[in-house]
Coordinates of C-alpha atoms and ligand atoms in Angstrom, one line a residue:
X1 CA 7.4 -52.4 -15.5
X2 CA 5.7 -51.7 -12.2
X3 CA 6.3 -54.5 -9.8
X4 CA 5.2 -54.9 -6.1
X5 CA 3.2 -56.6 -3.6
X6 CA -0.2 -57.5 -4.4
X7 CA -1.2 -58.0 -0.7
X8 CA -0.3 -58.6 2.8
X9 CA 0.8 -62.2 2.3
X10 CA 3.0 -61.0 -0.7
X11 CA 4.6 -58.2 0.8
X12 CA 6.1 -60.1 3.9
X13 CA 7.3 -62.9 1.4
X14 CA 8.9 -60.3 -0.5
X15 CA 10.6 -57.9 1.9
X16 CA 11.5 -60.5 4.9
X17 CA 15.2 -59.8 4.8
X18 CA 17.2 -56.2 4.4
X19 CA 19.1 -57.6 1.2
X20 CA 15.5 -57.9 -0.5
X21 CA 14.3 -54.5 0.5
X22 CA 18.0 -53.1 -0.4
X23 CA 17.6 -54.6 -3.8
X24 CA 14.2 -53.8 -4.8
X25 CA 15.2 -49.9 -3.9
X26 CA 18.2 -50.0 -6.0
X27 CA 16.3 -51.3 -8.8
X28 CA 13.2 -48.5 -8.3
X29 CA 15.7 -45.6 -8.0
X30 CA 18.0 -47.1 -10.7
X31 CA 15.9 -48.8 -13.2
X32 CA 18.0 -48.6 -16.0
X33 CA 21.4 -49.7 -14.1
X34 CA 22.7 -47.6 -11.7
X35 CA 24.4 -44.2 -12.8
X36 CA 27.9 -43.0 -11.6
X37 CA 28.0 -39.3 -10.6
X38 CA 32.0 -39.6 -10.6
X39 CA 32.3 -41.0 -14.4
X40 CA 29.2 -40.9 -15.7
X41 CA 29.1 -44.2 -16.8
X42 CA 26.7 -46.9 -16.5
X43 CA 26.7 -50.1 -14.5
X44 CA 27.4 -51.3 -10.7
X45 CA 26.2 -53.4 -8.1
X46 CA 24.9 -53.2 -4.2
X47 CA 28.0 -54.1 -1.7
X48 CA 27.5 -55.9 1.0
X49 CA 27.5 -52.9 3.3
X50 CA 24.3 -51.2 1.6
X51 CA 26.6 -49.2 -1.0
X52 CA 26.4 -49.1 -4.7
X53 CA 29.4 -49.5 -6.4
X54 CA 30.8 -48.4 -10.2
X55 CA 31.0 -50.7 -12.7
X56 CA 33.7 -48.7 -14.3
X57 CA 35.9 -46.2 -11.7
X58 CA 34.9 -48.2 -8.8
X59 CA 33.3 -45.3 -7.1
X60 CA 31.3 -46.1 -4.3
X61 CA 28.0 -44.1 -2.8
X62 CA 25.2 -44.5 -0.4
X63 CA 22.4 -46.6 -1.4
X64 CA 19.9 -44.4 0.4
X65 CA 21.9 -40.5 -0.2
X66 CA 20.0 -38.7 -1.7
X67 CA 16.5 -40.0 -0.5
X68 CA 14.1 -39.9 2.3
X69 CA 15.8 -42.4 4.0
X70 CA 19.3 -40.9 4.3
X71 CA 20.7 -40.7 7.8
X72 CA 18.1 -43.0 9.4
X73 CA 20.0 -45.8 11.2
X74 CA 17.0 -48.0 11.4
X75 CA 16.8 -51.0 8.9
X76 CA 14.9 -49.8 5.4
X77 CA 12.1 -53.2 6.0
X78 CA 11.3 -51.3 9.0
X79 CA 10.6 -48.4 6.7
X80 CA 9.1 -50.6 4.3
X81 CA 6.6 -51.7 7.0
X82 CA 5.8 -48.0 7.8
X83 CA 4.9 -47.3 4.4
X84 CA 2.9 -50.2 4.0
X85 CA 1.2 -49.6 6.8
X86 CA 0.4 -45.9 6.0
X87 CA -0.8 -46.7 2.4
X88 CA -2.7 -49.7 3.5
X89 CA -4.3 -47.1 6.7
X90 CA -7.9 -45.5 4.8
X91 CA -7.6 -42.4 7.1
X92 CA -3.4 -42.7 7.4
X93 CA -2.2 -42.6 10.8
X94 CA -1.1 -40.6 14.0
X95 CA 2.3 -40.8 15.4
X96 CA 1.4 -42.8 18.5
X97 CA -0.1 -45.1 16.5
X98 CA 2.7 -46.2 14.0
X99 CA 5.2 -46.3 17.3
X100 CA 2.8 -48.8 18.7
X101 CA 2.1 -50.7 15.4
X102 CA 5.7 -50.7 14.1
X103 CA 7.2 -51.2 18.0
X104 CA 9.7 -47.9 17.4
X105 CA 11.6 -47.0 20.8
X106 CA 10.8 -43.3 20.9
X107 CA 7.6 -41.1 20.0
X108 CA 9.9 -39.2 18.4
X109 CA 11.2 -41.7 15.2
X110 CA 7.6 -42.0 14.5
X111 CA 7.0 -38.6 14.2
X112 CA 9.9 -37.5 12.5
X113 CA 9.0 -40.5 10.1
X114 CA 5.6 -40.0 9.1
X115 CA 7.0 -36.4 8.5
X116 CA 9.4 -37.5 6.1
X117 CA 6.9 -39.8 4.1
X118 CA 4.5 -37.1 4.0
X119 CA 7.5 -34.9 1.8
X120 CA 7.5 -37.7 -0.2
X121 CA 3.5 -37.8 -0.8
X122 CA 4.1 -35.0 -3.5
X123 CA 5.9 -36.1 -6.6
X124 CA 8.2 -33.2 -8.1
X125 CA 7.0 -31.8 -11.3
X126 CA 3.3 -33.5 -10.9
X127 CA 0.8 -32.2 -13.6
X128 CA -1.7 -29.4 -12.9
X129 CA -5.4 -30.0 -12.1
X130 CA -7.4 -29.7 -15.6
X131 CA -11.2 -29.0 -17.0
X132 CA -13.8 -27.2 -14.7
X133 CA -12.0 -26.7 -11.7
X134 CA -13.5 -25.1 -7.9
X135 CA -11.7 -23.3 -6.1
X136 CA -12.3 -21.6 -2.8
X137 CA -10.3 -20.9 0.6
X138 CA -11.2 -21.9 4.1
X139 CA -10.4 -21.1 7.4
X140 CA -8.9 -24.2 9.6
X141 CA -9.1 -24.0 13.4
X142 CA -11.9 -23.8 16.5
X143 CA -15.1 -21.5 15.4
X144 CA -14.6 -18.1 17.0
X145 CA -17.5 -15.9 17.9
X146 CA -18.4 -13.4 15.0
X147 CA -17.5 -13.5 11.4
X148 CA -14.0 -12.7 10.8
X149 CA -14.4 -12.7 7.0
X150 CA -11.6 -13.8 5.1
X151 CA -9.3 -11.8 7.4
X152 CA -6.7 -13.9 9.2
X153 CA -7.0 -14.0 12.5
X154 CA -5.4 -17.4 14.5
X155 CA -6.5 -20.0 12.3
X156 CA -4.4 -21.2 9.0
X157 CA -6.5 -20.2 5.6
X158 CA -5.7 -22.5 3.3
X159 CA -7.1 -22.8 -0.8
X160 CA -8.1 -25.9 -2.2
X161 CA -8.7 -26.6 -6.0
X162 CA -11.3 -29.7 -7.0
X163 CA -11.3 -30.7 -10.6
X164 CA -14.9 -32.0 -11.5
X165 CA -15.2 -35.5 -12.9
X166 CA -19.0 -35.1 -14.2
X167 CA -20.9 -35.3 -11.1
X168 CA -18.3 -35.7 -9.2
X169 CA -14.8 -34.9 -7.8
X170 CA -11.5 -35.8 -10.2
X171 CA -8.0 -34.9 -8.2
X172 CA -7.5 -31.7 -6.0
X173 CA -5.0 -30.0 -4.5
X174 CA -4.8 -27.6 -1.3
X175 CA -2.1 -25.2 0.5
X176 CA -2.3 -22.9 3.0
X177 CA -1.9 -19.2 2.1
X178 CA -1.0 -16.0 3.7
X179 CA -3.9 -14.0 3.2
X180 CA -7.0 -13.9 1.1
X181 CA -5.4 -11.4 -1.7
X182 CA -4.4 -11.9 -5.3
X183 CA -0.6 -11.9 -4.0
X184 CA -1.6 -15.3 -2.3
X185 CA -4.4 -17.1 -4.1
X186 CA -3.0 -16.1 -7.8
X187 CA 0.2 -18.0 -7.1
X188 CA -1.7 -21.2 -6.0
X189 CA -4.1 -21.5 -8.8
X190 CA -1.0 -20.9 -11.1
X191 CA 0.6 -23.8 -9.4
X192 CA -2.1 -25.9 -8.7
X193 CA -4.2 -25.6 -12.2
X194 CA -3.5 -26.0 -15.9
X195 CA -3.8 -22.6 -17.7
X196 CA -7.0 -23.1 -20.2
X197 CA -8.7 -24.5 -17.4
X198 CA -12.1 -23.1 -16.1
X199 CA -12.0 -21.8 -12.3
X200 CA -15.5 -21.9 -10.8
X201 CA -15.1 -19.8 -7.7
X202 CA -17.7 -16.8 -5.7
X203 CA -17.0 -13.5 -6.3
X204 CA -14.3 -12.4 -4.1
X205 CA -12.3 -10.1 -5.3
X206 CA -9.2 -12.4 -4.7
X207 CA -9.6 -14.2 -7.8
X208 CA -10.4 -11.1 -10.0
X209 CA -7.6 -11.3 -13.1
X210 CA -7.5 -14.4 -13.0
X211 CA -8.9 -14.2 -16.9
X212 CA -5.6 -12.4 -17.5
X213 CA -2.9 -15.3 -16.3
X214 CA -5.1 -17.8 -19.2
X215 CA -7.8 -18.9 -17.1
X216 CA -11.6 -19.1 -18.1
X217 CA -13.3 -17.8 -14.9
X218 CA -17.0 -18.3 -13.7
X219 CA -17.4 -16.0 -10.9
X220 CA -20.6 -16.7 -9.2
X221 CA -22.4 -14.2 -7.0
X222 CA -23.2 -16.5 -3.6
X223 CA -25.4 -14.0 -2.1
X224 CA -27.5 -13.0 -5.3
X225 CA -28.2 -16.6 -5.9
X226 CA -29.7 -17.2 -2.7
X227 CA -27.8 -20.0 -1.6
X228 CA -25.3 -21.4 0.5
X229 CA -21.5 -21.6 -1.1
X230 CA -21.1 -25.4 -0.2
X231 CA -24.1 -25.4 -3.0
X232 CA -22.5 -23.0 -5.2
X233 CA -18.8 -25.0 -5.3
X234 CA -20.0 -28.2 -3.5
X235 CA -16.6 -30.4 -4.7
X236 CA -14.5 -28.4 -2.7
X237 CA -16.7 -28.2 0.4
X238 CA -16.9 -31.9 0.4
X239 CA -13.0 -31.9 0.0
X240 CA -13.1 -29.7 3.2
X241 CA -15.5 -31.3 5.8
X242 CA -13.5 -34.7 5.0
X243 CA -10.1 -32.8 5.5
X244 CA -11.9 -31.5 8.8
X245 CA -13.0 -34.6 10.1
X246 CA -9.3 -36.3 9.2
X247 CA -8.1 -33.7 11.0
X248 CA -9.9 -34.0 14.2
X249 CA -10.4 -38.1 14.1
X250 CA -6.8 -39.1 13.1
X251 CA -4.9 -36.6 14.4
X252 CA -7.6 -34.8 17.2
X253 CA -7.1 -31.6 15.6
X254 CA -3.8 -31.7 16.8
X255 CA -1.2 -30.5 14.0
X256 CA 0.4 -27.0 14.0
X257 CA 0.7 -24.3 11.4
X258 CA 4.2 -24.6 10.5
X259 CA 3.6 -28.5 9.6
X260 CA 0.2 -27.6 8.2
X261 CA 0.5 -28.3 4.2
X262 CA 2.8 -31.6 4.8
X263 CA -0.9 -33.0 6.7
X264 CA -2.4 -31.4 3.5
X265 CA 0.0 -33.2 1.3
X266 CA -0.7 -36.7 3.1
X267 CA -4.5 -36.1 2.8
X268 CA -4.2 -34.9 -0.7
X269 CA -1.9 -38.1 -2.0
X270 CA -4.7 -40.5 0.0
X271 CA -7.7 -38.3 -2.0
X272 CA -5.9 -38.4 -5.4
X273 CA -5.6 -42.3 -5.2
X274 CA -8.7 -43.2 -3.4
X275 CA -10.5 -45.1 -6.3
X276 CA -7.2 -47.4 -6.7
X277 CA -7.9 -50.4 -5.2
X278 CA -4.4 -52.1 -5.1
X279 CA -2.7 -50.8 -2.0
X280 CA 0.7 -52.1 -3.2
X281 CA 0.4 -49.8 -5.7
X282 CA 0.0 -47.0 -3.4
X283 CA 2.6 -48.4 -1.6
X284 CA 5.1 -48.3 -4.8
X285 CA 3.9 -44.9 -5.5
X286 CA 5.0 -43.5 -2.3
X287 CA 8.5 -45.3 -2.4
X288 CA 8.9 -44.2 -5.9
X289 CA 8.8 -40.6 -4.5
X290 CA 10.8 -41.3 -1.4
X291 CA 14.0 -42.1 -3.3
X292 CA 13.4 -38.7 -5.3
X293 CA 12.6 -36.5 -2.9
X294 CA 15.7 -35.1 -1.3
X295 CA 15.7 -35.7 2.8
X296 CA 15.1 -33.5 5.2
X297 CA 17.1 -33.7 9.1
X298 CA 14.8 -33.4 11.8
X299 CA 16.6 -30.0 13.1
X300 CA 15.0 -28.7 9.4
X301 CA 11.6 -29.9 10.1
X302 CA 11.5 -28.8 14.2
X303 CA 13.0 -25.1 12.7
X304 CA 10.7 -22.4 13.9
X305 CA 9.1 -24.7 16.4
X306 CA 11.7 -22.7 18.8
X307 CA 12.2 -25.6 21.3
X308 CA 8.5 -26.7 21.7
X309 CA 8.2 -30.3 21.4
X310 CA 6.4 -31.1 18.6
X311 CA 3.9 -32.9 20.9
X312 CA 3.2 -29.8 22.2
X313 CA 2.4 -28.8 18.4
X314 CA -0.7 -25.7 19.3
X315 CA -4.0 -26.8 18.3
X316 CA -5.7 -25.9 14.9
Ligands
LIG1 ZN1 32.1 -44.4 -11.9

């Protein structure tokens, strides 16, 4: 039974106090009574000091180990209001902005926090795109003089899949990848897309064998048709110039390439759910994820930054 906030009004009602918000996360991540990892038995209750305790062995546990929210001192209706900010946001938000909105003390929180939600924008074990499916890879970053072909250069090149809903675009899914090869762009279809499916993609030899690893496979030669390749595969060059324009209006281009597919992730989870019209649904969604998802410390996510501050994070 999926049960959450309708609106605005309903959602601070609901979640005023900690106890409420402490409650309505035990019941989501334990929905059929909670389950001892000690004994193995069913059955326990929340403590008064945010820990869930064993029916049976009287073994006692975190309420929020094992999920997104693990280690964070801050209260989780804080949290709460983050996430219901950011699913109720059409075009998410930057960092700045969700210090401002939620008052946070340092730039810092709100960074490392949107972070963590966006690791929780993928659910583990999600099903694979299906039907007549485009797929193509694009470069991300400032036009450089000259055509640089799908060599890498400075800018991330990243593949994104579209399914085709009629007319129209049904879910999608996007990574960045190494190179333009087989090695990098076989691996993502296999991830990204239901074997059976049809790929629609141009003719570069990246996607050749493809046919092989179950796939039907329309390879269409751009040039001898005489027109453009947002023509040829137009769902996922619409996918693209919104992903562009999110890029440079909420977050002014400004997101590095080690940090690169969590942004895709966000984008992605927005795209996916963009004709649901019940934000508290989006809102459950997300929080169903974030007690899942395993946490990640903010040393893990700055690694490879090598002491830049992440404000500093080099343009795209
Ligand atoms: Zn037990």
């Amino acid at each position: 039974m999926e049960d959450y906030p309708r609106n605005h009004a309903e959602f601070d009602s609901r979640f005023a106090t900690e106890v409420a918000c402490e409650e309505y996360l035990f019941r989501l991540r334990w929905p059929e009574g909670f389950s001892c990892p000690r004994c193995n038995s069913r059955g326990g209750w929340l403590t008064k000091r945010s820990l869930v305790m064993c029916r049976t062995c009287g073994y006692q546990s975190s309420l929020r180990a094992g999920t997104i929210f693990e280690g964070s001192r801050k209260p989780l209706s804080l949290w709460f209001r983050a996430m219901w900010y950011l699913t109720g946001a059409k075009s998410g938000a930057s960092a700045v902005t969700v210090q401002r909105v939620l008052g946070l003390g340092s730039y810092q929180t709100a960074w490392t926090w949107l972070h963590k939600l966006r690791r929780a924008m993928v659910r583990p074990g999600r099903d694979r795109l299906r039907g007549l499916v485009e797929v193509d890879e694009t470069f991300l970053g400032a036009p450089e003089p000259g055509r640089h072909g799908r060599r890498m250069g400075r800018k991330a090149l990243i593949a994104v899949a579209a399914e085709a809903r009629g007319q129209g675009i049904g879910r999608i899914r996007m990574q960045r990848v190494a190179d333009g090869k087989a090695s990098s762009l076989h691996p993502f279809v296999l991830s990204s897309v239901e074997p059976g499916s049809l790929l629609r993609t141009d003719d570069w030899q990246g996607y050749a064998g493809l046919e092989k690893k179950g796939y039907g496979r329309e390879a269409i030669e751009v040039k001898l048709t005489g027109l453009t390749a947002s023509t040829v595969l137009p769902r996922v060059h619409r996918v693209v110039s919104l992903l562009k324009r999110w890029l440079m209006g909420t977050h002014q281009g400004a997101v590095s390439h080690e940090h690169l597919d969590y942004y895709l992730d966000e984008f992605t989870f927005r795209f996916n759910r963009r004709t649901s019209r019940s934000r508290g649904k989006l809102f459950y969604r997300l929080l169903q994820n974030a007690v899942v998802v395993p946490p990640t410390p903010y040393r893990a996510m700055v690694k490879g930054l090598r002491g830049r501050k992440q404000k500093a994070d080099h343009k795209i």
